[in-house]
Structure formats: C-alpha cells, structure tokens
Coordinates of C-alpha atoms in Angstrom, one line a residue:
M1 CA 61.1 82.3 120.2
K2 CA 61.2 80.5 123.5
S3 CA 60.0 83.6 125.4
A4 CA 57.0 84.0 123.0
I5 CA 56.0 80.4 123.6
L6 CA 56.4 80.8 127.4
A7 CA 54.3 84.0 127.3
T8 CA 51.6 82.2 125.3
L9 CA 51.5 79.3 127.8
I10 CA 51.3 81.6 130.8
G11 CA 48.5 83.6 129.1
S12 CA 46.5 80.5 128.2
A13 CA 46.9 79.0 131.7
A14 CA 45.2 82.2 133.2
A15 CA 42.1 81.3 131.2
F16 CA 41.6 78.2 133.3
A17 CA 42.3 79.8 136.7
P18 CA 39.2 79.9 139.0
S19 CA 37.5 83.3 139.3
A20 CA 35.8 84.8 142.3
Q21 CA 32.1 83.7 142.5
T22 CA 29.6 86.3 143.5
G23 CA 26.0 85.7 144.4
T24 CA 24.0 87.4 141.7
T25 CA 20.5 86.7 140.6
T26 CA 18.9 86.9 137.2
N27 CA 15.4 87.3 135.9
L28 CA 15.4 83.7 134.9
N29 CA 15.8 82.7 138.5
S30 CA 12.8 84.7 139.6
N31 CA 9.1 83.7 139.1
T32 CA 8.2 87.0 137.4
R33 CA 8.1 87.3 133.6
P34 CA 7.9 90.3 131.3
D35 CA 4.5 91.0 129.7
L36 CA 6.0 90.2 126.2
W37 CA 6.4 86.5 127.2
T38 CA 2.8 86.1 128.2
P39 CA 0.5 86.4 125.1
T40 CA -3.2 87.2 125.4
T41 CA -3.9 84.0 123.4
S42 CA -2.6 80.9 125.0
Y43 CA 0.2 79.4 122.9
Q44 CA 1.6 77.5 125.9
N45 CA 0.6 74.1 124.5
E46 CA 2.2 74.7 121.0
I47 CA 5.1 72.7 119.8
G48 CA 8.3 74.4 121.0
A49 CA 6.9 75.9 124.1
I50 CA 9.2 74.3 126.7
A51 CA 10.3 74.9 130.3
P52 CA 11.7 77.2 131.8
L53 CA 10.5 79.9 129.4
G54 CA 7.3 78.4 128.1
F55 CA 6.1 80.3 125.0
F56 CA 8.9 82.6 124.1
D57 CA 8.0 85.7 122.1
P58 CA 10.4 88.5 123.1
L59 CA 9.4 90.9 120.3
G60 CA 5.7 90.4 120.9
L61 CA 5.0 89.4 117.2
V62 CA 1.9 87.4 118.1
K63 CA 0.9 89.1 121.3
D64 CA -2.6 90.1 120.0
E65 CA -2.7 88.0 116.8
S66 CA -5.1 85.1 115.8
Q67 CA -4.3 81.5 115.6
E68 CA -4.2 81.7 111.8
K69 CA -1.4 84.4 112.0
F70 CA 0.5 82.3 114.4
D71 CA 0.2 79.2 112.1
H72 CA 1.3 81.3 109.1
L73 CA 4.4 82.6 111.0
R74 CA 5.3 79.1 112.1
E75 CA 5.0 77.8 108.5
V76 CA 7.2 80.6 107.2
E77 CA 9.8 80.0 109.9
I78 CA 10.0 76.3 109.0
R79 CA 10.2 77.1 105.2
H80 CA 13.1 79.5 105.8
G81 CA 14.9 77.1 108.1
R82 CA 14.7 74.4 105.4
C83 CA 16.0 76.7 102.7
A84 CA 18.9 77.7 105.0
M85 CA 19.8 74.1 105.7
L86 CA 19.7 73.4 101.9
A87 CA 21.9 76.4 101.3
V88 CA 24.5 75.3 103.9
T89 CA 24.5 71.8 102.4
G90 CA 25.2 73.2 98.9
W91 CA 27.9 75.5 100.3
L92 CA 29.6 72.6 102.1
T93 CA 29.3 70.4 99.0
T94 CA 30.9 73.1 96.8
A95 CA 33.6 73.7 99.4
A96 CA 34.4 69.9 99.3
G97 CA 35.2 70.2 95.6
V98 CA 32.1 68.6 94.1
R99 CA 31.1 70.5 91.0
L100 CA 28.2 69.9 88.6
P101 CA 29.2 69.4 85.0

C-alpha cells in the first residue's frame, strides 16, 4: 500500500516539473488570416466580434449571405443557447432531489 502511494506521489510530481520551451509560432501570432475569417459582407462591427480574431466564422456559414440570413442565424443561436441553459437548470434541479408532485 505504501509503495502504491509513493508511486502515485512521484507520478503526480512529474506533472508539475518544468518542460523544455521551444520557440514555435502559430497562425494567431502572425498577421495573416485565412479567407474563411474574412467575410465579403463586413460583420466586424457586430456584437461578439472581438480581438484578436474579429468576426469568427471558421465554417464560412455567412461568407456570401445577406444581413437577414446573419440575423436569423444569430437569433437561432440565442434561442438554442437559452433552451440549453434551461435544460441544464432542470437537470441540476432534478439531480438535487427536487421533484414535481
């Protein structure tokens, strides 16, 4: 039993040991962006477009779409997010033992 505890402590201590740092660069550090992140219609001033990415649309869903399509997709996203939050609240309430009669 003592040897298992000792092995666990040694293994967990290795997780906090410093690792070798290498000088790597990523695309986020460069000033170039893929074409999917730059839509033809400017959505850079919409709510949620923040630095460092600006308007983020990696799948290109609104690349060539109108403002109406963009507004519809945003409304649908908000609606689904609210339903998901309500579902999690119901799940946590039920898990806490609260039941309806």
